[in-house]
DNA sequence: CCGCGGATCTTCT
DNA sequence: GAAGATCCGCGGA
């Protein structure tokens, strides 16, 4: 068999707390290639982070934290490495990772995953998905595929059933930087990061590149 | 492949 | 009362 379309499903240790203790934009870039793992009764569901967006604690009119802490956003102002899950358009859950030291509200929205393990279960949770690239190529798709809900609000991502981990083998890739998607303010900031050429990156402004020239068919 | 509009309900003004 | 860090199905190229 030639190179498989689906990678081998394995991963390493959880990212340490220090990984999250820095500016959101920097953390968003480094999150690419890491592995999000969800433990379920049906076994682990995992995906490689392919696309992220940073939301800044200050001077960012697109961030939920722009008006200061509220009942919904209080976890953003707490310690880093925890999950900020919110309900979008009344029906979709989106997963963010809290960055920066306690008191500052920067965070990173995970926008797309490349499924690594538990694909059969993910297809079960995403009935409209036809191909692997439909499973987690969007912020609300990936939470549905992995079963991340509002119950995960505030979860510690360095331990427990929902973790971010090192990949089993580091791979080199180029990073595409572009404006964020689906917002109405602070639209020009270059705070969206994605793995160049990765087919799981969601649609949107500047998201998809022209396919690279292929050899051997 | 691309663009358009509805669904659905929590949160903040 | 209005807007929103989205997804899906539909129609056209």
Tab-separated table of C-alpha atoms (C1' of nucleotides) in Angstrom:
chain	number	residue	atom	x	y	z
A	1	UNK	CA	0.000	0.000	0.000
A	2	UNK	CA	1.128	3.547	-0.667
A	3	UNK	CA	1.018	6.306	1.931
A	4	UNK	CA	-2.318	6.131	3.702
A	5	UNK	CA	-4.768	9.018	3.606
A	6	UNK	CA	-5.388	8.603	7.331
A	7	UNK	CA	-2.444	8.868	9.694
A	8	UNK	CA	-1.544	6.388	12.337
A	9	UNK	CA	-3.486	7.236	15.481
A	10	UNK	CA	-1.004	7.825	18.264
A	11	UNK	CA	0.140	10.745	20.350
A	12	UNK	CA	2.374	11.707	23.221
A	13	UNK	CA	2.222	13.507	26.559
A	14	UNK	CA	-0.182	16.363	27.343
A	15	UNK	CA	1.127	19.866	26.693
A	16	UNK	CA	2.435	21.362	29.945
A	17	UNK	CA	0.840	24.368	31.598
A	18	UNK	CA	3.707	26.561	30.429
A	19	UNK	CA	2.645	26.011	26.818
A	20	UNK	CA	-0.467	28.110	27.435
A	21	UNK	CA	1.185	30.803	29.544
A	22	UNK	CA	1.971	33.309	26.776
A	23	UNK	CA	0.337	35.621	24.235
A	24	UNK	CA	-2.604	34.089	22.368
A	25	UNK	CA	-1.245	34.729	18.869
A	26	UNK	CA	1.988	32.951	19.685
A	27	UNK	CA	0.179	30.011	21.248
A	28	UNK	CA	-2.258	29.785	18.327
A	29	UNK	CA	0.614	29.301	15.904
A	30	UNK	CA	2.293	26.640	18.030
A	31	UNK	CA	-0.949	24.739	18.507
A	32	UNK	CA	-0.870	23.682	14.849
A	33	UNK	CA	0.153	20.045	14.573
A	34	UNK	CA	-0.724	19.221	18.205
A	35	UNK	CA	-3.317	16.545	18.937
A	36	UNK	CA	-6.700	17.051	20.611
A	37	UNK	CA	-7.777	13.858	22.372
A	38	UNK	CA	-11.225	13.068	23.725
A	39	UNK	CA	-11.678	9.941	25.835
A	40	UNK	CA	-15.107	8.341	25.393
A	41	UNK	CA	-16.836	5.076	26.234
A	42	UNK	CA	-16.292	4.153	22.587
A	43	UNK	CA	-12.542	4.758	22.886
A	44	UNK	CA	-10.336	7.780	22.201
A	45	UNK	CA	-11.354	10.279	19.519
A	46	UNK	CA	-8.410	12.323	18.302
A	47	UNK	CA	-7.487	14.900	15.680
A	48	UNK	CA	-4.473	16.933	14.622
A	49	UNK	CA	-4.983	20.690	14.939
A	50	UNK	CA	-4.994	22.142	11.408
A	51	UNK	CA	-6.436	25.637	11.908
A	52	UNK	CA	-6.647	28.136	14.779
A	53	UNK	CA	-7.574	31.742	15.468
A	54	UNK	CA	-6.274	33.977	18.249
A	55	UNK	CA	-8.533	36.325	20.176
A	56	UNK	CA	-6.753	38.961	22.209
A	57	UNK	CA	-7.626	40.045	25.696
A	58	UNK	CA	-7.212	43.716	24.897
A	59	UNK	CA	-7.600	45.919	21.821
A	60	UNK	CA	-9.585	43.203	20.019
A	61	UNK	CA	-13.154	44.251	19.236
A	62	UNK	CA	-13.965	40.774	17.933
A	63	UNK	CA	-13.236	39.008	21.212
A	64	UNK	CA	-15.979	37.892	23.569
A	65	UNK	CA	-13.880	39.277	26.403
A	66	UNK	CA	-13.938	42.836	25.015
A	67	UNK	CA	-16.562	43.995	27.554
A	68	UNK	CA	-14.802	42.472	30.551
A	69	UNK	CA	-15.727	39.337	32.489
A	70	UNK	CA	-19.355	38.153	32.356
A	71	UNK	CA	-21.091	34.962	33.422
A	72	UNK	CA	-20.208	33.434	30.058
A	73	UNK	CA	-16.626	34.629	29.708
A	74	UNK	CA	-15.305	34.370	33.269
A	75	UNK	CA	-13.075	31.369	32.459
A	76	UNK	CA	-11.235	33.527	29.908
A	77	UNK	CA	-9.947	35.687	32.742
A	78	UNK	CA	-8.780	32.709	34.779
A	79	UNK	CA	-5.627	30.572	34.562
A	80	UNK	CA	-4.411	29.297	31.158
A	81	UNK	CA	-4.795	25.790	29.746
A	82	UNK	CA	-8.532	25.531	30.315
A	83	UNK	CA	-11.428	25.175	27.883
A	84	UNK	CA	-13.728	28.068	27.000
A	85	UNK	CA	-16.758	26.514	25.283
A	86	UNK	CA	-19.571	28.730	24.067
A	87	UNK	CA	-22.799	28.269	22.162
A	88	UNK	CA	-22.792	29.790	18.692
A	89	UNK	CA	-26.002	30.798	16.924
A	90	UNK	CA	-28.006	28.985	19.563
A	91	UNK	CA	-26.991	25.503	18.475
A	92	UNK	CA	-23.286	25.010	17.839
A	93	UNK	CA	-20.570	24.568	20.470
A	94	UNK	CA	-17.121	26.014	19.781
A	95	UNK	CA	-13.924	25.180	21.687
A	96	UNK	CA	-11.326	27.731	22.750
A	97	UNK	CA	-8.118	27.305	24.712
A	98	UNK	CA	-7.396	29.924	27.378
A	99	UNK	CA	-3.975	31.597	27.056
A	100	UNK	CA	-1.948	34.178	28.998
A	101	UNK	CA	-1.623	34.544	32.787
A	102	UNK	CA	-4.640	34.791	35.061
A	103	UNK	CA	-6.259	38.194	34.745
A	104	UNK	CA	-5.737	38.474	30.999
A	105	UNK	CA	-8.303	37.093	28.580
A	106	UNK	CA	-6.474	35.951	25.456
A	107	UNK	CA	-7.637	32.663	23.947
A	108	UNK	CA	-7.379	30.490	20.850
A	109	UNK	CA	-10.310	29.100	18.880
A	110	UNK	CA	-9.647	25.661	17.400
A	111	UNK	CA	-11.231	25.812	13.945
A	112	UNK	CA	-10.301	22.535	12.292
A	113	UNK	CA	-8.878	19.093	12.984
A	114	UNK	CA	-7.455	16.372	10.812
A	115	UNK	CA	-9.086	13.198	12.220
A	116	UNK	CA	-6.526	10.707	13.533
A	117	UNK	CA	-8.387	8.115	15.582
A	118	UNK	CA	-11.973	7.048	16.207
A	119	UNK	CA	-13.209	8.011	12.752
A	120	UNK	CA	-15.986	5.436	12.812
A	121	UNK	CA	-17.402	6.957	15.994
A	122	UNK	CA	-16.975	10.474	14.588
A	123	UNK	CA	-19.041	9.573	11.523
A	124	UNK	CA	-21.718	8.312	13.908
A	125	UNK	CA	-21.735	11.670	15.679
A	126	UNK	CA	-21.727	13.626	12.397
A	127	UNK	CA	-24.451	12.040	10.237
A	128	UNK	CA	-24.102	14.644	7.474
A	129	UNK	CA	-20.403	13.924	6.950
A	130	UNK	CA	-19.658	11.940	3.820
A	131	UNK	CA	-15.883	12.005	3.804
A	132	UNK	CA	-13.194	12.327	6.513
A	133	UNK	CA	-12.672	15.951	5.553
A	134	UNK	CA	-16.305	16.686	6.478
A	135	UNK	CA	-15.873	15.461	10.056
A	136	UNK	CA	-13.987	18.293	11.717
A	137	UNK	CA	-13.305	21.004	9.116
A	138	UNK	CA	-14.982	23.764	11.128
A	139	UNK	CA	-15.172	24.926	14.769
A	140	UNK	CA	-18.623	23.456	15.420
A	141	UNK	CA	-18.013	20.356	13.347
A	142	UNK	CA	-15.038	19.290	15.428
A	143	UNK	CA	-16.877	19.691	18.725
A	144	UNK	CA	-19.713	17.552	17.384
A	145	UNK	CA	-17.282	14.932	16.082
A	146	UNK	CA	-15.475	14.678	19.431
A	147	UNK	CA	-18.484	15.231	21.661
A	148	UNK	CA	-17.271	18.493	23.204
A	149	UNK	CA	-20.196	20.333	24.816
A	150	UNK	CA	-20.911	23.108	27.308
A	151	UNK	CA	-20.279	20.517	30.022
A	152	UNK	CA	-16.598	20.857	29.114
A	153	UNK	CA	-16.641	24.543	30.025
A	154	UNK	CA	-13.603	25.239	32.208
A	155	UNK	CA	-12.078	21.769	31.721
A	156	UNK	CA	-8.337	21.498	32.381
A	157	UNK	CA	-6.710	20.520	29.078
A	158	UNK	CA	-3.499	19.307	30.708
A	159	UNK	CA	-5.251	16.305	32.248
A	160	UNK	CA	-8.601	14.481	32.234
A	161	UNK	CA	-10.850	13.241	29.405
A	162	UNK	CA	-10.148	16.207	27.116
A	163	UNK	CA	-6.475	16.975	26.502
A	164	UNK	CA	-4.119	18.616	24.037
A	165	UNK	CA	-1.013	16.516	23.404
A	166	UNK	CA	2.245	16.337	21.550
A	167	UNK	CA	2.068	14.379	18.282
A	168	UNK	CA	3.829	11.002	18.290
A	169	UNK	CA	6.172	12.182	15.556
A	170	UNK	CA	6.850	15.811	14.705
A	171	UNK	CA	6.215	16.785	11.104
A	172	UNK	CA	7.416	19.904	9.363
A	173	UNK	CA	4.883	22.104	7.586
A	174	UNK	CA	4.419	25.658	6.386
A	175	UNK	CA	2.020	27.980	8.194
A	176	UNK	CA	-0.490	30.239	6.461
A	177	UNK	CA	-1.419	33.472	8.267
A	178	UNK	CA	-4.640	35.252	7.287
A	179	UNK	CA	-7.501	37.400	8.663
A	180	UNK	CA	-10.047	35.727	10.924
A	181	UNK	CA	-13.328	34.367	9.602
A	182	UNK	CA	-16.928	35.225	10.436
A	183	UNK	CA	-16.380	38.385	12.466
A	184	UNK	CA	-17.557	41.961	11.928
A	185	UNK	CA	-14.966	43.952	13.892
A	186	UNK	CA	-11.178	43.984	13.979
A	187	UNK	CA	-11.408	42.102	10.696
A	188	UNK	CA	-7.961	42.912	9.357
A	189	UNK	CA	-5.774	41.508	12.097
A	190	UNK	CA	-3.636	38.565	10.872
A	191	UNK	CA	-4.676	36.176	13.633
A	192	UNK	CA	-5.765	33.072	11.739
A	193	UNK	CA	-3.237	30.261	11.394
A	194	UNK	CA	-3.447	27.082	9.349
A	195	UNK	CA	-1.281	24.267	8.047
A	196	UNK	CA	-0.487	25.068	4.411
A	197	UNK	CA	-2.188	22.750	1.962
A	198	UNK	CA	-4.081	20.787	4.607
A	199	UNK	CA	-7.443	19.750	3.176
A	200	UNK	CA	-9.181	19.854	6.556
A	201	UNK	CA	-8.846	23.636	6.911
A	202	UNK	CA	-12.297	25.250	6.890
A	203	UNK	CA	-13.628	27.428	4.099
A	204	UNK	CA	-13.348	31.182	4.430
A	205	UNK	CA	-11.312	34.212	3.484
A	206	UNK	CA	-7.896	33.107	2.394
A	207	UNK	CA	-8.375	29.703	3.913
A	208	UNK	CA	-7.899	27.473	0.948
A	209	UNK	CA	-4.875	27.683	-1.245
A	210	UNK	CA	-4.544	26.472	-4.761
A	211	UNK	CA	-3.585	22.808	-4.639
A	212	UNK	CA	0.167	22.208	-4.944
A	213	UNK	CA	1.407	20.580	-8.114
A	214	UNK	CA	1.327	16.843	-7.676
A	215	UNK	CA	3.767	14.307	-8.920
A	216	UNK	CA	3.208	10.602	-9.466
A	217	UNK	CA	-0.405	9.751	-9.949
B	1	DC	C1'	-16.609	24.431	-6.575
B	2	DC	C1'	-19.073	28.890	-5.016
B	3	DG	C1'	-22.602	31.916	-3.066
B	4	DC	C1'	-26.980	32.604	-0.638
B	5	DG	C1'	-30.333	32.373	3.235
B	6	DG	C1'	-32.699	29.902	7.068
B	7	DA	C1'	-32.334	27.626	11.560
B	8	DT	C1'	-32.269	28.560	16.630
B	9	DC	C1'	-31.536	30.608	21.315
B	10	DT	C1'	-28.157	32.614	24.568
B	11	DT	C1'	-26.086	36.880	25.860
B	12	DC	C1'	-25.631	41.607	26.366
B	13	DT	C1'	-27.699	46.485	25.476
C	1	DG	C1'	-34.722	43.810	21.193
C	2	DA	C1'	-30.711	42.747	18.190
C	3	DA	C1'	-26.698	40.332	17.009
C	4	DG	C1'	-23.911	36.474	16.757
C	5	DA	C1'	-16.047	33.453	16.453
C	6	DT	C1'	-21.766	28.437	12.200
C	7	DC	C1'	-23.661	24.699	9.464
C	8	DC	C1'	-26.434	22.813	5.883
C	9	DG	C1'	-29.128	22.430	1.701
C	10	DC	C1'	-30.117	24.461	-2.528
C	11	DG	C1'	-29.245	26.352	-7.098
C	12	DG	C1'	-25.942	27.692	-10.755
C	13	DA	C1'	-21.231	27.270	-13.200
